[in-house]
PDB file of C-alpha atoms in Angstrom:
ATOM      1  CA  MET A   1     202.706  93.371 -27.421  1.00  0.00           C
ATOM      2  CA  ASN A   2     199.911  92.032 -29.616  1.00  0.00           C
ATOM      3  CA  ILE A   3     197.868  88.799 -28.332  1.00  0.00           C
ATOM      4  CA  ASN A   4     200.257  86.244 -30.159  1.00  0.00           C
ATOM      5  CA  GLU A   5     203.605  87.815 -28.726  1.00  0.00           C
ATOM      6  CA  LEU A   6     201.833  87.670 -25.056  1.00  0.00           C
ATOM      7  CA  LEU A   7     200.571  84.018 -25.506  1.00  0.00           C
ATOM      8  CA  LYS A   8     204.337  82.944 -26.880  1.00  0.00           C
ATOM      9  CA  ASN A   9     205.567  84.164 -23.306  1.00  0.00           C
ATOM     10  CA  ARG A  10     202.859  82.595 -21.120  1.00  0.00           C
ATOM     11  CA  ARG A  11     204.185  79.201 -20.049  1.00  0.00           C
ATOM     12  CA  SER A  12     203.726  76.791 -17.317  1.00  0.00           C
ATOM     13  CA  ILE A  13     206.031  77.884 -14.730  1.00  0.00           C
ATOM     14  CA  TYR A  14     206.448  75.368 -11.659  1.00  0.00           C
ATOM     15  CA  GLN A  15     209.765  76.772  -9.826  1.00  0.00           C
ATOM     16  CA  ILE A  16     207.804  80.366  -8.052  1.00  0.00           C
ATOM     17  CA  LYS A  17     208.374  82.271  -5.198  1.00  0.00           C
ATOM     18  CA  LYS A  18     206.650  84.464  -2.946  1.00  0.00           C
ATOM     19  CA  ALA A  19     208.249  87.613  -3.761  1.00  0.00           C
ATOM     20  CA  VAL A  20     206.912  89.491  -6.973  1.00  0.00           C
ATOM     21  CA  PRO A  21     207.748  92.279  -8.945  1.00  0.00           C
ATOM     22  CA  VAL A  22     204.479  94.007  -8.382  1.00  0.00           C
ATOM     23  CA  SER A  23     201.801  94.631  -5.557  1.00  0.00           C
ATOM     24  CA  ASP A  24     199.292  92.912  -4.373  1.00  0.00           C
ATOM     25  CA  GLU A  25     196.785  95.537  -5.769  1.00  0.00           C
ATOM     26  CA  GLU A  26     198.277  95.309  -9.296  1.00  0.00           C
ATOM     27  CA  ILE A  27     197.307  91.533  -8.959  1.00  0.00           C
ATOM     28  CA  VAL A  28     193.818  92.136  -7.449  1.00  0.00           C
ATOM     29  CA  LYS A  29     193.399  94.725 -10.394  1.00  0.00           C
ATOM     30  CA  LEU A  30     194.465  92.204 -13.265  1.00  0.00           C
ATOM     31  CA  VAL A  31     192.243  89.406 -11.773  1.00  0.00           C
ATOM     32  CA  THR A  32     189.145  91.612 -11.536  1.00  0.00           C
ATOM     33  CA  GLU A  33     189.241  93.369 -14.688  1.00  0.00           C
ATOM     34  CA  ALA A  34     189.826  89.955 -16.455  1.00  0.00           C
ATOM     35  CA  THR A  35     186.786  88.339 -14.619  1.00  0.00           C
ATOM     36  CA  GLU A  36     184.623  91.496 -15.585  1.00  0.00           C
ATOM     37  CA  LEU A  37     185.767  91.587 -19.449  1.00  0.00           C
ATOM     38  CA  VAL A  38     185.697  87.697 -20.405  1.00  0.00           C
ATOM     39  CA  PRO A  39     182.843  86.647 -22.236  1.00  0.00           C
ATOM     40  CA  ASP A  40     180.396  84.527 -20.965  1.00  0.00           C
ATOM     41  CA  ALA A  41     177.546  82.945 -22.980  1.00  0.00           C
ATOM     42  CA  PHE A  42     174.539  84.685 -23.029  1.00  0.00           C
ATOM     43  CA  ASN A  43     176.176  87.266 -21.038  1.00  0.00           C
ATOM     44  CA  MET A  44     175.125  84.948 -17.794  1.00  0.00           C
ATOM     45  CA  LYS A  45     178.186  85.922 -15.641  1.00  0.00           C
ATOM     46  CA  SER A  46     178.857  82.540 -14.313  1.00  0.00           C
ATOM     47  CA  GLN A  47     182.255  82.708 -13.325  1.00  0.00           C
ATOM     48  CA  ARG A  48     183.916  83.059  -9.684  1.00  0.00           C
ATOM     49  CA  ILE A  49     187.428  83.623  -8.410  1.00  0.00           C
ATOM     50  CA  VAL A  50     188.596  83.254  -5.218  1.00  0.00           C
ATOM     51  CA  LEU A  51     192.256  85.022  -5.215  1.00  0.00           C
ATOM     52  CA  ALA A  52     193.968  83.539  -2.253  1.00  0.00           C
ATOM     53  CA  LEU A  53     197.148  85.280  -0.916  1.00  0.00           C
ATOM     54  CA  ASN A  54     199.611  85.176   2.088  1.00  0.00           C
ATOM     55  CA  GLU A  55     198.168  83.242   5.177  1.00  0.00           C
ATOM     56  CA  LYS A  56     195.311  81.835   2.929  1.00  0.00           C
ATOM     57  CA  HIS A  57     197.499  80.978   0.169  1.00  0.00           C
ATOM     58  CA  ASP A  58     199.407  78.830   2.362  1.00  0.00           C
ATOM     59  CA  GLN A  59     196.481  77.489   3.995  1.00  0.00           C
ATOM     60  CA  LEU A  60     194.726  76.354   1.176  1.00  0.00           C
ATOM     61  CA  TRP A  61     197.983  74.289  -0.055  1.00  0.00           C
ATOM     62  CA  ASP A  62     198.222  72.364   3.147  1.00  0.00           C
ATOM     63  CA  THR A  63     194.401  71.476   3.333  1.00  0.00           C
ATOM     64  CA  ILE A  64     195.275  70.363  -0.599  1.00  0.00           C
ATOM     65  CA  TYR A  65     197.971  68.225   1.130  1.00  0.00           C
ATOM     66  CA  ASP A  66     195.805  67.123   3.948  1.00  0.00           C
ATOM     67  CA  SER A  67     192.757  66.192   1.718  1.00  0.00           C
ATOM     68  CA  PHE A  68     194.870  63.669   0.103  1.00  0.00           C
ATOM     69  CA  ALA A  69     196.076  62.030   3.148  1.00  0.00           C
ATOM     70  CA  GLY A  70     199.428  61.422   2.371  1.00  0.00           C
ATOM     71  CA  LYS A  71     198.648  60.301  -1.103  1.00  0.00           C
ATOM     72  CA  VAL A  72     200.405  63.226  -3.003  1.00  0.00           C
ATOM     73  CA  ALA A  73     204.208  64.302  -2.701  1.00  0.00           C
ATOM     74  CA  ARG A  74     204.632  66.978   0.238  1.00  0.00           C
ATOM     75  CA  GLU A  75     207.522  68.308  -1.917  1.00  0.00           C
ATOM     76  CA  LYS A  76     205.080  68.769  -5.091  1.00  0.00           C
ATOM     77  CA  ILE A  77     202.481  70.496  -2.864  1.00  0.00           C
ATOM     78  CA  ASP A  78     205.207  72.936  -1.075  1.00  0.00           C
ATOM     79  CA  GLY A  79     206.632  73.717  -4.619  1.00  0.00           C
ATOM     80  CA  PHE A  80     203.036  75.552  -5.109  1.00  0.00           C
ATOM     81  CA  LYS A  81     202.986  76.611  -1.626  1.00  0.00           C
ATOM     82  CA  ALA A  82     206.457  78.327  -2.119  1.00  0.00           C
ATOM     83  CA  GLY A  83     204.375  80.670  -4.502  1.00  0.00           C
ATOM     84  CA  HIS A  84     202.756  84.382  -3.809  1.00  0.00           C
ATOM     85  CA  GLY A  85     199.099  83.059  -4.277  1.00  0.00           C
ATOM     86  CA  THR A  86     196.765  81.059  -5.849  1.00  0.00           C
ATOM     87  CA  VAL A  87     193.913  81.385  -8.598  1.00  0.00           C
ATOM     88  CA  LEU A  88     191.060  79.359  -7.919  1.00  0.00           C
ATOM     89  CA  TYR A  89     188.717  79.366 -10.841  1.00  0.00           C
ATOM     90  CA  PHE A  90     184.952  78.214 -10.379  1.00  0.00           C
ATOM     91  CA  TYR A  91     181.543  78.709 -11.796  1.00  0.00           C
ATOM     92  CA  ASP A  92     178.468  79.248 -10.216  1.00  0.00           C
ATOM     93  CA  GLU A  93     175.870  76.482 -10.544  1.00  0.00           C
ATOM     94  CA  SER A  94     173.092  78.457  -9.447  1.00  0.00           C
ATOM     95  CA  VAL A  95     173.358  80.789 -12.340  1.00  0.00           C
ATOM     96  CA  LEU A  96     173.796  78.202 -14.872  1.00  0.00           C
ATOM     97  CA  LYS A  97     169.907  76.509 -13.426  1.00  0.00           C
ATOM     98  CA  LYS A  98     168.556  80.149 -13.898  1.00  0.00           C
ATOM     99  CA  GLN A  99     169.768  80.087 -17.642  1.00  0.00           C
ATOM    100  CA  GLN A 100     168.866  76.633 -17.968  1.00  0.00           C
ATOM    101  CA  GLU A 101     164.806  77.309 -16.675  1.00  0.00           C
ATOM    102  CA  LYS A 102     165.134  80.459 -18.595  1.00  0.00           C
ATOM    103  CA  PHE A 103     166.187  78.924 -21.948  1.00  0.00           C
ATOM    104  CA  PRO A 104     165.235  75.326 -22.044  1.00  0.00           C
ATOM    105  CA  SER A 105     166.405  74.557 -25.620  1.00  0.00           C
ATOM    106  CA  TYR A 106     169.846  75.814 -24.451  1.00  0.00           C
ATOM    107  CA  ALA A 107     170.012  73.618 -21.111  1.00  0.00           C
ATOM    108  CA  ALA A 108     172.209  71.005 -22.188  1.00  0.00           C
ATOM    109  CA  ASN A 109     174.814  73.827 -23.483  1.00  0.00           C
ATOM    110  CA  PHE A 110     175.285  76.147 -20.250  1.00  0.00           C
ATOM    111  CA  PRO A 111     177.852  73.654 -18.371  1.00  0.00           C
ATOM    112  CA  VAL A 112     180.011  73.547 -21.343  1.00  0.00           C
ATOM    113  CA  TRP A 113     179.645  77.302 -22.054  1.00  0.00           C
ATOM    114  CA  ALA A 114     180.570  77.834 -18.577  1.00  0.00           C
ATOM    115  CA  GLN A 115     183.681  75.356 -19.083  1.00  0.00           C
ATOM    116  CA  GLN A 116     184.573  77.627 -21.940  1.00  0.00           C
ATOM    117  CA  ALA A 117     184.336  80.620 -20.406  1.00  0.00           C
ATOM    118  CA  ASN A 118     186.450  79.654 -17.522  1.00  0.00           C
ATOM    119  CA  GLY A 119     189.249  78.396 -19.908  1.00  0.00           C
ATOM    120  CA  MET A 120     189.218  82.031 -21.543  1.00  0.00           C
ATOM    121  CA  LEU A 121     189.299  83.785 -18.086  1.00  0.00           C
ATOM    122  CA  GLN A 122     192.311  81.042 -17.014  1.00  0.00           C
ATOM    123  CA  ILE A 123     194.183  81.619 -20.148  1.00  0.00           C
ATOM    124  CA  SER A 124     193.543  85.515 -19.749  1.00  0.00           C
ATOM    125  CA  ILE A 125     194.789  85.688 -16.126  1.00  0.00           C
ATOM    126  CA  TRP A 126     197.341  83.393 -16.810  1.00  0.00           C
ATOM    127  CA  THR A 127     198.727  85.734 -19.835  1.00  0.00           C
ATOM    128  CA  GLY A 128     198.036  88.728 -17.553  1.00  0.00           C
ATOM    129  CA  LEU A 129     200.432  87.404 -14.710  1.00  0.00           C
ATOM    130  CA  ARG A 130     203.052  86.701 -17.159  1.00  0.00           C
ATOM    131  CA  ALA A 131     202.895  90.167 -18.748  1.00  0.00           C
ATOM    132  CA  LEU A 132     203.509  91.066 -15.174  1.00  0.00           C
ATOM    133  CA  ASN A 133     206.293  89.188 -14.720  1.00  0.00           C
ATOM    134  CA  ILE A 134     204.957  86.533 -12.370  1.00  0.00           C
ATOM    135  CA  GLY A 135     204.931  82.757 -13.550  1.00  0.00           C
ATOM    136  CA  ALA A 136     202.220  80.612 -13.039  1.00  0.00           C
ATOM    137  CA  ASN A 137     200.977  76.934 -13.880  1.00  0.00           C
ATOM    138  CA  ILE A 138     197.537  75.115 -13.633  1.00  0.00           C
ATOM    139  CA  GLN A 139     196.527  72.533 -11.513  1.00  0.00           C
ATOM    140  CA  HIS A 140     193.405  70.187 -10.811  1.00  0.00           C
ATOM    141  CA  TYR A 141     193.262  68.558  -7.795  1.00  0.00           C
ATOM    142  CA  ASN A 142     189.478  68.915  -8.007  1.00  0.00           C
ATOM    143  CA  PRO A 143     186.862  67.032  -6.993  1.00  0.00           C
ATOM    144  CA  VAL A 144     189.332  65.522  -4.109  1.00  0.00           C
ATOM    145  CA  ILE A 145     189.658  68.699  -2.877  1.00  0.00           C
ATOM    146  CA  ASP A 146     186.398  70.601  -3.329  1.00  0.00           C
ATOM    147  CA  LYS A 147     184.401  70.222   0.283  1.00  0.00           C
ATOM    148  CA  ALA A 148     187.522  71.123   1.674  1.00  0.00           C
ATOM    149  CA  VAL A 149     187.902  74.561  -0.463  1.00  0.00           C
ATOM    150  CA  LYS A 150     184.430  75.388   0.062  1.00  0.00           C
ATOM    151  CA  ASN A 151     185.078  75.263   3.938  1.00  0.00           C
ATOM    152  CA  LEU A 152     188.212  77.202   3.959  1.00  0.00           C
ATOM    153  CA  PHE A 153     187.162  79.971   2.171  1.00  0.00           C
ATOM    154  CA  ASP A 154     183.172  79.769   3.092  1.00  0.00           C
ATOM    155  CA  LEU A 155     181.849  79.416  -0.255  1.00  0.00           C
ATOM    156  CA  PRO A 156     178.163  78.296  -1.453  1.00  0.00           C
ATOM    157  CA  ASP A 157     177.523  74.745  -2.462  1.00  0.00           C
ATOM    158  CA  SER A 158     176.727  76.236  -5.894  1.00  0.00           C
ATOM    159  CA  TYR A 159     180.514  77.037  -6.683  1.00  0.00           C
ATOM    160  CA  VAL A 160     182.005  74.190  -9.029  1.00  0.00           C
ATOM    161  CA  LEU A 161     185.570  74.000  -8.577  1.00  0.00           C
ATOM    162  CA  ILE A 162     187.638  73.856 -12.269  1.00  0.00           C
ATOM    163  CA  ALA A 163     191.157  74.616 -11.014  1.00  0.00           C
ATOM    164  CA  GLN A 164     193.953  75.886  -9.255  1.00  0.00           C
ATOM    165  CA  MET A 165     196.331  78.213 -10.598  1.00  0.00           C
ATOM    166  CA  PRO A 166     199.786  79.241  -8.169  1.00  0.00           C
ATOM    167  CA  PHE A 167     201.811  82.062  -9.357  1.00  0.00           C
ATOM    168  CA  GLY A 168     204.751  83.737  -7.805  1.00  0.00           C
ATOM    169  CA  GLY A 169     208.239  85.192  -8.337  1.00  0.00           C
ATOM    170  CA  ILE A 170     209.772  83.068 -11.457  1.00  0.00           C
ATOM    171  CA  VAL A 171     212.731  81.099 -10.133  1.00  0.00           C
ATOM    172  CA  ALA A 172     213.662  79.481 -13.154  1.00  0.00           C
ATOM    173  CA  GLU A 173     212.302  80.026 -16.482  1.00  0.00           C
ATOM    174  CA  PRO A 174     210.899  76.799 -18.351  1.00  0.00           C
ATOM    175  CA  ASP A 175     213.113  75.328 -21.064  1.00  0.00           C
ATOM    176  CA  PRO A 176     212.025  76.450 -24.877  1.00  0.00           C
ATOM    177  CA  LYS A 177     209.039  74.592 -26.250  1.00  0.00           C
ATOM    178  CA  GLU A 178     209.297  72.033 -28.643  1.00  0.00           C
ATOM    179  CA  LYS A 179     208.419  73.578 -32.196  1.00  0.00           C
ATOM    180  CA  GLU A 180     205.417  71.219 -33.470  1.00  0.00           C
ATOM    181  CA  ASP A 181     203.881  70.864 -37.362  1.00  0.00           C
ATOM    182  CA  ILE A 182     201.060  72.832 -36.654  1.00  0.00           C
ATOM    183  CA  SER A 183     199.597  72.058 -39.957  1.00  0.00           C
ATOM    184  CA  LYS A 184     198.338  68.533 -38.582  1.00  0.00           C
ATOM    185  CA  ARG A 185     195.869  71.057 -35.912  1.00  0.00           C
ATOM    186  CA  VAL A 186     194.966  74.191 -38.400  1.00  0.00           C
ATOM    187  CA  LEU A 187     193.500  73.189 -41.563  1.00  0.00           C
ATOM    188  CA  VAL A 188     193.072  76.205 -43.949  1.00  0.00           C
ATOM    189  CA  ALA A 189     190.094  75.685 -46.491  1.00  0.00           C
ATOM    190  CA  LYS A 190     189.748  78.078 -48.959  1.00  0.00           C
TER     191      LYS A 190
END
């Protein structure tokens, strides 16, 4: 399958379950390889992943719910908790600071570049999960949950949480995407 076919299959899938069609080892391999292969400006290797599975996945979503002190719907959180696992995306600020010191002319760009690399990593893992017939969606409960997540996984303060990607077996496929006039967003200049 070419990259565009893979991207067409990648969708936000919210109805997920614990059972997945592959082993945890295959999921770990996908996440590990994507993290290694996705480029990062200046080859700084700023990206960090926490792959929460089983009990840690459940604890994560309970922790997220508790962090909001009842201000988010339990049903929504339980929908994410119903999945098999969660990929937590971070970048390591200490890596950026070293690069900023080493290349002061580019100092302001390193946070932007780290975000870009993180976006590439997210779409790569998300698309890879879908290729394994696993559904996923992306959530942004940070910064409210940052401290609690760092405590739960004993992470250094330098880790900056970007997104949470719950994933699992697909309970229901999403509705077809509405077709758009892409010429409004893509200009071809000759």
